[in-house]
């Protein structure tokens, strides 16, 4: 197989593992591998595949399981009373529901347990599975979630063999089932994502930007056409996002690191898909003289504070030579229409539903003139708007702007113009009045008393971000070094510059860290809002751990105190 791989890569001089489908190329490969014809090559390769498949199956069938403390359990038509008692001893509060679920597995009602071999492996492995669930905070929830995952798993996946051979993976899966229903659903839809968790390097550092670029680029390089590239982008994006989430659940990375990792993944996908969209546009409409486009990230992506559920706030800025330039293709387009088409296709490439789903929701409302303006803005128009027409709230938002794709010259021009706007002298009173009015409108429309609505509750994320953005905006003329797209980093720079005193810094910087930690966990684990009274105990414990608190009660008390402190700081500092 390695020799065949080498020959495939020699022919095209590219990193690929795909045997060509076209007959002439296939015959060429067969002869390059030393075979007389395609049939001989195919027979030899299939024989190798079958041999490896036999060994793989035999390997997992023969791995001895360590002893389990769970007694032998009977799940027939009439479950043994001792089985119910044993389940209760393991911590299951509803043993009847557990028994019904297990009976469904044993009866082969789900594709994953229809084969006799899968059911045999299940019976052998079941005590270990129940033992793993019993160690979670809510065994009933873990088992019922696993049952839903089982219902969606395809036939032929050696799940029980996989888990039996990897005790650490079993514990991790049990934790996910009992803590993160959102992640569990993803496993149910894409169970082969678990393969990536088995990589020995998985629990090390998250991939670097260069490594992500290689992974995403490698996936898209295999695409045979544009729609295939969109599907492959969704597959690799979903896999990498899942792996970031599992690292958060397992405690391998912090919430802050997760925000950076999610943002790095989004950056990489935007860059790769921008290139694909540009290639498609060029093929259909030709080139524009000196034409170039850049994508500007705002909000959570700009600040590298993304979560598993974040959308993308984007602005597209373009430029080209000449006033009335048109593209040079057969279906020529004038410059503004050309880049409008580019932006529309990029939005679709990121957000459209394909056979593999969507990547992200995309929000373009932060562009100049908002939802009423053009979807793409020429560089000169962007600079003029920011210098002459933009509202205060748009300049506050601009403190989080970050160029994520585009030629270096374009990046430098945009970054220079943004810095020029942000470092102009400001009327502190006027800016403070605007911020208070914006906060009043937000509270009137979305205000809440729920402390777990971390974004909208008074003293929450909105207040904290307004404090950081306001202080940066009114002080950047004299201290440009306080500018930073990230909220926590911006507050840290304000403290280092002496603009935040020690007491405020000791309140606001930990608050930013706390809100980010809690938001990461909640967005990762839940699809709906968080209700502390109904939340799984395992999730409550995970939230406490993520915030370095001894228990959930301490976390809740600390959160209330922090919210009150940040609210008071907002009223005092934005003045």
Coordinates of C-alpha atoms in Angstrom, one line a residue:
X1 CA 0.0 0.0 0.0
X2 CA 2.8 2.4 0.8
X3 CA 4.4 1.7 -2.6
X4 CA 1.1 2.3 -4.4
X5 CA 0.7 5.6 -2.4
X6 CA 4.2 6.6 -3.5
X7 CA 3.4 5.9 -7.2
X8 CA 0.1 7.9 -7.0
X9 CA 2.0 10.9 -5.6
X10 CA 4.8 10.6 -8.1
X11 CA 2.4 10.8 -11.0
X12 CA 0.7 14.1 -10.0
X13 CA 3.5 15.4 -7.7
X14 CA 0.9 16.1 -5.1
X15 CA -0.1 14.9 -1.6
X16 CA -3.0 12.5 -2.4
X17 CA -4.1 9.0 -1.5
X18 CA -6.8 8.6 -4.1
X19 CA -6.5 5.9 -6.8
X20 CA -7.6 7.5 -10.1
X21 CA -11.0 6.5 -11.6
X22 CA -10.2 7.4 -15.2
X23 CA -9.3 4.2 -17.1
X24 CA -6.1 5.5 -18.8
X25 CA -4.7 6.9 -15.6
X26 CA -5.6 3.7 -13.7
X27 CA -3.8 1.5 -16.3
X28 CA -0.8 3.8 -16.1
X29 CA -0.7 3.4 -12.3
X30 CA -1.0 -0.4 -12.5
X31 CA 2.0 -0.6 -14.8
X32 CA 4.0 1.9 -12.7
X33 CA 3.3 -0.5 -9.8
X34 CA 4.7 -3.4 -11.7
X35 CA 1.5 -5.2 -12.9
X36 CA 0.7 -6.3 -16.4
X37 CA -2.8 -4.7 -16.4
X38 CA -5.5 -3.0 -14.3
X39 CA -7.2 -6.3 -13.4
X40 CA -4.1 -7.8 -12.0
X41 CA -3.4 -4.7 -10.0
X42 CA -7.0 -4.5 -8.7
X43 CA -7.0 -8.2 -7.7
X44 CA -3.7 -7.8 -5.7
X45 CA -4.9 -4.6 -4.0
X46 CA -8.3 -6.0 -3.0
X47 CA -6.5 -9.1 -1.6
X48 CA -4.3 -6.8 0.6
X49 CA -7.4 -4.9 1.8
X50 CA -9.2 -8.1 2.8
X51 CA -6.1 -9.4 4.6
X52 CA -5.8 -6.2 6.6
X53 CA -9.5 -6.2 7.3
X54 CA -9.3 -9.7 8.7
X55 CA -6.4 -8.9 10.9
X56 CA -8.1 -5.7 12.2
X57 CA -11.2 -7.5 13.1
X58 CA -9.3 -10.3 14.8
X59 CA -7.2 -7.9 16.8
X60 CA -10.2 -6.2 18.4
X61 CA -12.1 -9.4 18.9
X62 CA -9.1 -10.9 20.9
X63 CA -8.3 -7.9 23.2
X64 CA -9.1 -9.1 26.8
X65 CA -11.2 -6.7 28.8
X66 CA -10.0 -5.9 32.3
X67 CA -12.2 -7.2 35.1
X68 CA -15.4 -5.3 35.8
X69 CA -16.9 -4.8 39.3
X70 CA -20.4 -4.9 37.7
X71 CA -22.1 -8.3 38.3
X72 CA -23.6 -10.4 35.5
X73 CA -26.9 -8.9 34.5
X74 CA -29.9 -10.5 32.9
X75 CA -32.0 -8.5 30.3
X76 CA -34.6 -10.9 29.1
X77 CA -38.3 -10.4 28.7
X78 CA -38.6 -10.4 32.4
X79 CA -35.5 -8.7 33.8
X80 CA -34.1 -10.3 36.9
X81 CA -35.0 -8.3 40.1
X82 CA -31.3 -8.6 41.0
X83 CA -30.5 -6.7 37.8
X84 CA -32.7 -3.8 38.8
X85 CA -31.2 -3.8 42.2
X86 CA -27.7 -3.9 40.7
X87 CA -28.5 -0.9 38.5
X88 CA -29.8 1.0 41.5
X89 CA -26.6 0.2 43.3
X90 CA -24.7 1.7 40.3
X91 CA -26.6 4.9 40.7
X92 CA -29.3 4.5 38.1
X93 CA -32.5 6.1 39.4
X94 CA -34.7 4.7 36.7
X95 CA -33.4 1.1 36.2
X96 CA -36.6 0.2 34.2
X97 CA -35.7 2.7 31.5
X98 CA -32.1 1.5 31.4
X99 CA -33.3 -2.1 31.0
X100 CA -35.6 -1.2 28.2
X101 CA -32.8 0.6 26.3
X102 CA -30.4 -2.3 26.8
X103 CA -33.0 -4.8 25.6
X104 CA -33.4 -2.8 22.4
X105 CA -29.7 -3.0 21.8
X106 CA -29.6 -6.8 22.4
X107 CA -32.6 -7.3 20.2
X108 CA -30.8 -5.7 17.3
X109 CA -33.3 -2.9 16.8
X110 CA -30.6 -0.4 15.9
X111 CA -28.3 -0.8 12.8
X112 CA -25.2 -0.8 15.0
X113 CA -26.4 -4.0 16.8
X114 CA -28.0 -5.9 14.0
X115 CA -25.1 -8.3 13.4
X116 CA -24.6 -11.3 15.7
X117 CA -21.0 -10.3 16.2
X118 CA -21.9 -6.8 17.4
X119 CA -24.5 -8.2 19.9
X120 CA -22.0 -10.7 21.2
X121 CA -19.4 -8.0 21.7
X122 CA -22.1 -5.8 23.4
X123 CA -23.0 -8.5 25.9
X124 CA -19.3 -9.0 26.8
X125 CA -18.7 -5.2 27.0
X126 CA -21.9 -4.1 28.7
X127 CA -20.7 -4.3 32.3
X128 CA -17.8 -2.0 31.5
X129 CA -20.2 0.4 29.7
X130 CA -22.5 0.5 32.7
X131 CA -19.6 0.9 35.0
X132 CA -18.4 3.9 33.0
X133 CA -21.8 5.5 33.0
X134 CA -22.1 4.9 36.8
X135 CA -19.1 7.1 37.3
X136 CA -20.7 10.1 35.7
X137 CA -22.8 12.5 37.8
X138 CA -26.0 11.3 36.1
X139 CA -25.9 7.7 34.9
X140 CA -29.5 7.8 33.7
X141 CA -28.8 10.8 31.4
X142 CA -25.5 9.2 30.1
X143 CA -27.2 6.0 29.2
X144 CA -30.3 7.6 27.6
X145 CA -28.1 9.9 25.6
X146 CA -26.0 7.0 24.5
X147 CA -29.2 5.2 23.5
X148 CA -30.1 8.1 21.2
X149 CA -26.6 8.0 19.7
X150 CA -26.9 4.3 19.1
X151 CA -30.2 4.8 17.2
X152 CA -28.4 6.9 14.7
X153 CA -25.2 5.0 14.3
X154 CA -24.6 3.1 11.0
X155 CA -24.2 -0.6 10.8
X156 CA -20.7 -2.0 10.6
X157 CA -19.0 0.4 13.0
X158 CA -17.0 -1.6 15.6
X159 CA -18.0 0.8 18.3
X160 CA -17.9 -1.6 21.2
X161 CA -14.6 -3.1 20.1
X162 CA -13.2 0.5 19.8
X163 CA -14.3 1.4 23.3
X164 CA -13.3 -1.8 24.9
X165 CA -9.8 -1.4 23.4
X166 CA -9.5 2.1 24.7
X167 CA -10.5 2.6 28.3
X168 CA -9.6 6.3 28.3
X169 CA -11.9 6.8 25.2
X170 CA -14.7 5.0 27.1
X171 CA -14.4 7.3 30.0
X172 CA -14.4 10.3 27.7
X173 CA -17.4 9.1 25.8
X174 CA -19.3 8.5 29.1
X175 CA -18.5 12.0 30.2
X176 CA -19.7 13.5 26.9
X177 CA -23.0 11.5 27.2
X178 CA -23.6 12.7 30.7
X179 CA -22.5 16.3 30.2
X180 CA -22.7 17.5 26.6
X181 CA -25.9 16.5 24.7
X182 CA -24.9 18.8 21.9
X183 CA -21.5 16.9 21.4
X184 CA -23.3 13.6 21.8
X185 CA -25.6 14.4 19.0
X186 CA -22.6 15.1 16.7
X187 CA -21.1 11.7 17.7
X188 CA -24.5 10.1 16.8
X189 CA -24.4 11.7 13.3
X190 CA -20.7 11.3 12.7
X191 CA -19.5 8.4 15.0
X192 CA -16.3 8.1 13.0
X193 CA -15.1 11.4 14.5
X194 CA -14.1 9.3 17.5
X195 CA -11.3 7.9 15.4
X196 CA -9.5 11.3 15.5
X197 CA -9.7 11.2 19.4
X198 CA -7.6 8.0 19.3
X199 CA -4.6 9.8 17.7
X200 CA -1.8 9.6 20.2
X201 CA -1.2 13.4 19.8
X202 CA -4.8 14.4 20.3
X203 CA -4.4 15.4 23.9
X204 CA -1.4 17.6 23.2
X205 CA -1.7 21.2 21.9
X206 CA -4.3 22.3 19.5
X207 CA -3.2 22.5 15.8
X208 CA -1.2 25.6 14.9
X209 CA -2.5 27.9 12.1
X210 CA 0.1 26.3 9.8
X211 CA -1.1 22.8 10.6
X212 CA -4.8 23.8 10.2
X213 CA -3.9 25.3 6.8
X214 CA -2.3 22.0 5.8
X215 CA -5.3 20.0 7.0
X216 CA -7.9 22.2 5.4
X217 CA -5.9 22.6 2.2
X218 CA -5.3 18.9 1.9
X219 CA -9.0 18.2 2.3
X220 CA -10.0 20.7 -0.4
X221 CA -7.2 19.6 -2.7
X222 CA -9.1 16.3 -3.1
X223 CA -12.2 18.0 -4.4
X224 CA -13.2 17.2 -7.9
X225 CA -15.4 20.3 -8.4
X226 CA -16.6 23.4 -6.6
X227 CA -19.6 21.8 -4.8
X228 CA -17.4 18.9 -3.7
X229 CA -15.0 21.5 -2.2
X230 CA -17.8 23.0 -0.1
X231 CA -18.8 19.6 1.2
X232 CA -15.2 18.8 2.1
X233 CA -14.8 22.1 3.9
X234 CA -17.8 21.2 6.0
X235 CA -16.5 17.8 6.8
X236 CA -13.1 19.0 7.9
X237 CA -14.5 22.0 9.7
X238 CA -17.0 19.9 11.6
X239 CA -14.3 17.4 12.6
X240 CA -11.8 20.1 13.8
X241 CA -14.6 21.9 15.7
X242 CA -15.6 18.7 17.4
X243 CA -12.0 18.0 18.4
X244 CA -11.7 21.4 20.0
X245 CA -14.9 20.8 21.9
X246 CA -13.7 17.4 23.2
X247 CA -10.4 19.0 24.3
X248 CA -12.5 21.6 26.3
X249 CA -14.7 18.8 27.9
X250 CA -11.6 16.8 28.8
X251 CA -9.9 19.8 30.4
X252 CA -7.0 19.6 27.9
X253 CA -7.3 23.3 26.9
X254 CA -8.7 26.3 28.6
X255 CA -11.7 28.4 27.5
X256 CA -9.4 31.1 26.3
X257 CA -7.4 28.6 24.2
X258 CA -10.6 27.2 22.8
X259 CA -11.7 30.7 21.7
X260 CA -8.4 31.1 19.8
X261 CA -8.7 27.6 18.3
X262 CA -12.2 28.1 17.0
X263 CA -11.2 31.5 15.5
X264 CA -8.1 30.0 13.9
X265 CA -10.2 27.3 12.3
X266 CA -12.7 29.9 11.0
X267 CA -9.9 32.0 9.7
X268 CA -8.4 29.0 7.8
X269 CA -11.8 28.0 6.3
X270 CA -12.5 31.6 5.3
X271 CA -9.1 31.9 3.6
X272 CA -9.5 28.6 1.8
X273 CA -13.0 29.2 0.6
X274 CA -12.2 32.8 -0.4
X275 CA -9.5 31.3 -2.7
X276 CA -12.1 28.8 -4.1
X277 CA -14.7 31.5 -4.7
X278 CA -12.1 33.7 -6.4
X279 CA -11.1 30.9 -8.7
X280 CA -14.7 30.2 -9.6
X281 CA -15.4 33.9 -10.3
X282 CA -12.2 34.2 -12.4
X283 CA -13.2 31.2 -14.5
X284 CA -16.6 32.7 -15.2
X285 CA -15.9 36.4 -15.5
X286 CA -12.2 36.8 -15.8
X287 CA -9.8 39.1 -13.8
X288 CA -10.1 42.7 -12.8
X289 CA -7.0 44.9 -13.3
X290 CA -5.1 44.8 -10.0
X291 CA -8.3 43.5 -8.4
X292 CA -8.1 42.2 -4.8
X293 CA -10.4 41.5 -1.9
X294 CA -10.0 41.2 1.9
X295 CA -12.3 39.8 4.5
X296 CA -12.5 41.7 7.8
X297 CA -13.6 39.7 10.9
X298 CA -15.6 41.5 13.6
X299 CA -17.2 40.6 16.9
X300 CA -16.3 37.2 18.5
X301 CA -14.2 36.1 15.5
X302 CA -12.3 39.4 15.4
X303 CA -11.6 39.1 19.1
X304 CA -10.7 35.4 18.9
X305 CA -13.3 34.6 21.5
X306 CA -15.4 32.3 19.4
X307 CA -17.4 29.4 20.8
X308 CA -18.8 26.2 19.2
X309 CA -22.0 28.0 18.3
X310 CA -20.6 31.5 17.2
X311 CA -21.6 33.0 13.9
X312 CA -19.3 35.1 11.8
X313 CA -19.5 38.9 11.7
X314 CA -17.7 39.8 8.4
X315 CA -17.0 42.8 6.2
X316 CA -15.7 42.4 2.6
X317 CA -13.4 45.2 1.3
X318 CA -12.1 45.3 -2.3
X319 CA -10.0 47.4 -4.6
X320 CA -9.0 47.5 -8.3
X321 CA -7.2 49.9 -10.7
X322 CA -9.2 52.5 -12.6
X323 CA -12.6 54.1 -12.1
X324 CA -14.7 52.1 -14.6
X325 CA -12.7 48.9 -14.8
X326 CA -14.4 45.7 -15.9
X327 CA -13.2 42.1 -15.7
X328 CA -11.6 40.6 -18.8
X329 CA -13.7 37.5 -19.2
X330 CA -16.3 36.7 -21.8
X331 CA -19.0 37.4 -19.2
X332 CA -17.4 40.7 -18.1
X333 CA -18.6 42.5 -14.9
X334 CA -17.9 46.0 -13.7
X335 CA -15.8 46.2 -10.5
X336 CA -18.6 46.8 -7.9
X337 CA -20.8 44.0 -9.3
X338 CA -17.8 41.7 -9.6
X339 CA -17.0 41.9 -5.8
X340 CA -20.7 41.9 -4.9
X341 CA -20.8 38.5 -6.7
X342 CA -17.6 37.5 -4.8
X343 CA -19.1 38.4 -1.4
X344 CA -22.4 36.7 -2.1
X345 CA -20.7 33.5 -3.1
X346 CA -18.4 33.6 -0.1
X347 CA -21.4 33.9 2.2
X348 CA -23.0 31.0 0.5
X349 CA -19.8 29.0 0.6
X350 CA -19.7 29.4 4.4
X351 CA -23.4 29.3 5.3
X352 CA -25.4 27.4 2.6
X353 CA -26.8 24.0 3.4
X354 CA -25.2 21.3 1.2
X355 CA -25.4 17.6 1.6
X356 CA -23.0 18.0 4.5
X357 CA -24.9 20.8 6.2
X358 CA -23.6 24.3 6.8
X359 CA -20.4 25.6 8.2
X360 CA -21.4 28.9 9.9
X361 CA -24.1 31.5 10.1
X362 CA -22.8 34.7 8.6
X363 CA -23.8 38.2 9.7
X364 CA -22.9 41.2 7.4
X365 CA -24.8 43.9 9.4
X366 CA -21.6 45.5 10.6
X367 CA -20.6 46.6 7.1
X368 CA -20.7 50.3 6.2
X369 CA -24.3 51.6 6.0
X370 CA -25.5 48.3 7.7
X371 CA -28.0 46.0 6.1
X372 CA -29.1 48.8 3.7
X373 CA -25.6 49.2 2.2
X374 CA -23.8 47.1 -0.5
X375 CA -22.5 43.8 0.7
X376 CA -19.0 44.7 -0.4
X377 CA -17.2 48.0 0.0
X378 CA -14.4 49.5 -2.0
X379 CA -11.3 50.4 0.0
X380 CA -11.7 54.1 -0.6
X381 CA -15.3 54.0 0.4
X382 CA -14.6 52.0 3.5
X383 CA -11.9 54.6 4.6
X384 CA -14.1 57.6 3.8
X385 CA -17.1 56.1 5.7
X386 CA -15.1 55.3 8.8
X387 CA -13.5 58.8 8.8
X388 CA -16.6 60.8 8.0
X389 CA -19.9 59.0 8.5
X390 CA -19.6 56.1 10.9
X391 CA -21.5 56.2 14.2
X392 CA -19.8 55.9 17.5
X393 CA -21.1 52.3 17.9
X394 CA -19.4 51.4 14.6
X395 CA -16.1 52.7 15.9
X396 CA -16.6 50.8 19.1
X397 CA -17.2 47.7 17.0
X398 CA -14.1 48.6 15.0
X399 CA -11.9 48.0 18.1
X400 CA -12.5 44.3 17.4
X401 CA -11.8 44.4 13.7
X402 CA -9.2 41.9 12.3
X403 CA -8.2 41.2 8.7
X404 CA -8.4 37.4 8.2
X405 CA -7.8 37.1 4.4
X406 CA -6.5 39.1 1.5
X407 CA -3.2 40.2 -0.1
X408 CA -0.7 41.8 2.2
X409 CA -1.0 45.2 0.6
X410 CA -4.7 45.2 1.1
X411 CA -4.3 44.0 4.7
X412 CA -1.9 46.8 5.5
X413 CA -4.1 49.5 3.9
X414 CA -7.1 48.4 5.9
X415 CA -5.2 48.0 9.2
X416 CA -3.6 51.5 8.7
X417 CA -7.0 53.1 8.1
X418 CA -8.6 51.4 11.1
X419 CA -5.7 52.4 13.4
X420 CA -6.0 56.0 12.1
X421 CA -9.7 56.1 13.0
X422 CA -9.3 54.5 16.4
X423 CA -6.4 56.8 17.5
X424 CA -8.1 60.1 16.7
X425 CA -8.9 62.4 19.8
X426 CA -12.4 61.8 21.2
X427 CA -14.9 63.8 23.3
X428 CA -15.2 61.5 26.3
X429 CA -18.5 62.9 27.4
X430 CA -20.1 62.5 24.0
X431 CA -18.8 58.9 23.6
X432 CA -19.9 58.0 27.1
X433 CA -23.4 59.4 26.4
X434 CA -23.6 57.3 23.2
X435 CA -22.6 54.1 25.0
X436 CA -25.1 54.6 27.8
X437 CA -27.9 55.2 25.3
X438 CA -26.9 52.0 23.4
X439 CA -26.9 50.0 26.6
X440 CA -30.3 51.4 27.5
X441 CA -31.8 50.4 24.2
X442 CA -30.2 46.9 24.4
X443 CA -31.6 46.4 28.0
X444 CA -35.1 47.6 26.8
X445 CA -35.1 45.1 24.0
X446 CA -33.2 42.1 25.4
X447 CA -32.8 42.8 29.1
X448 CA -33.1 39.9 31.6
X449 CA -32.7 39.1 35.3
X450 CA -31.4 35.6 34.5
X451 CA -27.7 35.5 35.7
X452 CA -27.0 32.7 33.2
X453 CA -27.9 34.8 30.2
X454 CA -24.3 35.9 30.5
X455 CA -24.5 38.2 27.4
X456 CA -27.5 40.3 28.2
X457 CA -27.8 40.4 32.0
X458 CA -26.6 43.7 33.6
X459 CA -23.0 43.4 34.5
X460 CA -22.5 40.6 31.9
X461 CA -20.6 40.4 28.6
X462 CA -22.2 43.4 26.9
X463 CA -21.3 45.7 29.8
X464 CA -17.8 44.3 30.0
X465 CA -17.2 44.7 26.3
X466 CA -18.6 48.2 26.4
X467 CA -16.2 49.1 29.2
X468 CA -13.2 47.8 27.3
X469 CA -14.2 49.3 24.0
X470 CA -15.1 52.7 25.5
X471 CA -11.8 53.0 27.4
X472 CA -9.8 52.0 24.4
X473 CA -11.6 54.4 22.1
X474 CA -11.3 57.5 24.3
X475 CA -7.6 56.8 25.3
X476 CA -6.1 55.4 22.1
X477 CA -5.1 58.9 20.8
X478 CA -2.6 59.3 23.7
X479 CA -2.0 55.5 24.3
X480 CA -2.4 53.6 21.0
X481 CA -0.8 50.6 22.8
X482 CA -4.1 49.9 24.6
X483 CA -5.8 48.7 21.4
X484 CA -6.5 45.0 21.2
X485 CA -9.3 43.1 19.6
X486 CA -9.6 40.6 22.5
X487 CA -11.6 41.8 25.5
X488 CA -9.4 40.3 28.2
X489 CA -6.2 41.4 26.4
X490 CA -7.6 44.9 26.0
X491 CA -8.4 45.2 29.7
X492 CA -4.9 43.9 30.5
X493 CA -3.4 46.6 28.3
X494 CA -5.6 49.3 29.9
X495 CA -4.4 48.2 33.3
X496 CA -0.7 48.2 32.2
X497 CA -1.2 51.7 30.9
X498 CA -2.6 52.9 34.2
X499 CA -6.0 53.7 32.8
X500 CA -7.6 51.0 34.8
X501 CA -6.6 51.1 38.5
X502 CA -5.6 48.0 40.4
X503 CA -9.0 47.4 42.0
X504 CA -10.9 47.7 38.7
X505 CA -8.3 45.5 36.9
X506 CA -8.6 42.8 39.6
X507 CA -12.4 42.8 39.0
X508 CA -12.7 43.1 35.3
X509 CA -9.9 40.9 34.0
X510 CA -11.0 37.8 36.0
X511 CA -14.6 38.7 35.0
X512 CA -13.7 38.5 31.3
X513 CA -12.0 35.1 32.0
X514 CA -15.0 33.8 34.0
X515 CA -17.5 34.8 31.3
X516 CA -15.5 33.3 28.6
X517 CA -15.0 30.0 30.5
X518 CA -18.7 29.7 31.2
X519 CA -19.8 30.7 27.7
X520 CA -17.5 28.2 26.1
X521 CA -19.0 25.3 28.2
X522 CA -22.6 26.3 27.8
X523 CA -22.4 26.8 24.0
X524 CA -20.5 23.6 23.6
X525 CA -22.8 21.4 25.7
X526 CA -26.3 22.9 25.1
X527 CA -28.4 24.0 22.2
X528 CA -30.9 25.9 24.3
X529 CA -30.5 28.2 27.3
X530 CA -29.2 27.0 30.7
X531 CA -31.5 26.5 33.6
X532 CA -29.5 25.9 36.8
X533 CA -32.4 24.0 38.4
X534 CA -32.9 21.5 35.6
X535 CA -29.3 21.2 34.4
X536 CA -27.5 17.9 34.6
X537 CA -25.3 17.6 37.7
X538 CA -22.4 16.7 35.5
X539 CA -22.8 19.9 33.6
X540 CA -23.0 21.9 36.8
X541 CA -19.8 20.3 38.0
X542 CA -18.1 20.9 34.6
X543 CA -19.0 24.6 34.8
X544 CA -17.5 24.8 38.3
X545 CA -14.3 23.1 37.2
X546 CA -13.9 25.4 34.2
X547 CA -14.1 28.4 36.4
X548 CA -11.7 26.9 39.0
X549 CA -14.5 26.8 41.6
X550 CA -14.8 24.1 44.3
X551 CA -18.5 23.5 43.5
X552 CA -21.5 25.0 41.6
X553 CA -22.9 26.9 44.6
X554 CA -19.6 28.8 45.0
X555 CA -19.6 29.4 41.2
X556 CA -23.2 30.8 41.3
X557 CA -22.4 33.1 44.3
X558 CA -19.2 34.3 42.6
X559 CA -21.0 35.0 39.4
X560 CA -23.7 37.1 41.1
X561 CA -21.0 39.1 42.9
X562 CA -19.0 39.6 39.7
X563 CA -22.1 40.7 37.7
X564 CA -22.9 43.3 40.4
X565 CA -19.3 44.5 40.4
X566 CA -19.1 44.8 36.6
X567 CA -22.4 46.7 36.5
X568 CA -21.2 49.2 39.0
X569 CA -17.9 49.5 37.1
X570 CA -19.8 50.2 33.9
X571 CA -21.7 53.1 35.5
X572 CA -18.5 54.5 37.1
X573 CA -16.0 54.1 34.3
X574 CA -18.2 54.9 31.2
X575 CA -18.6 58.5 32.4

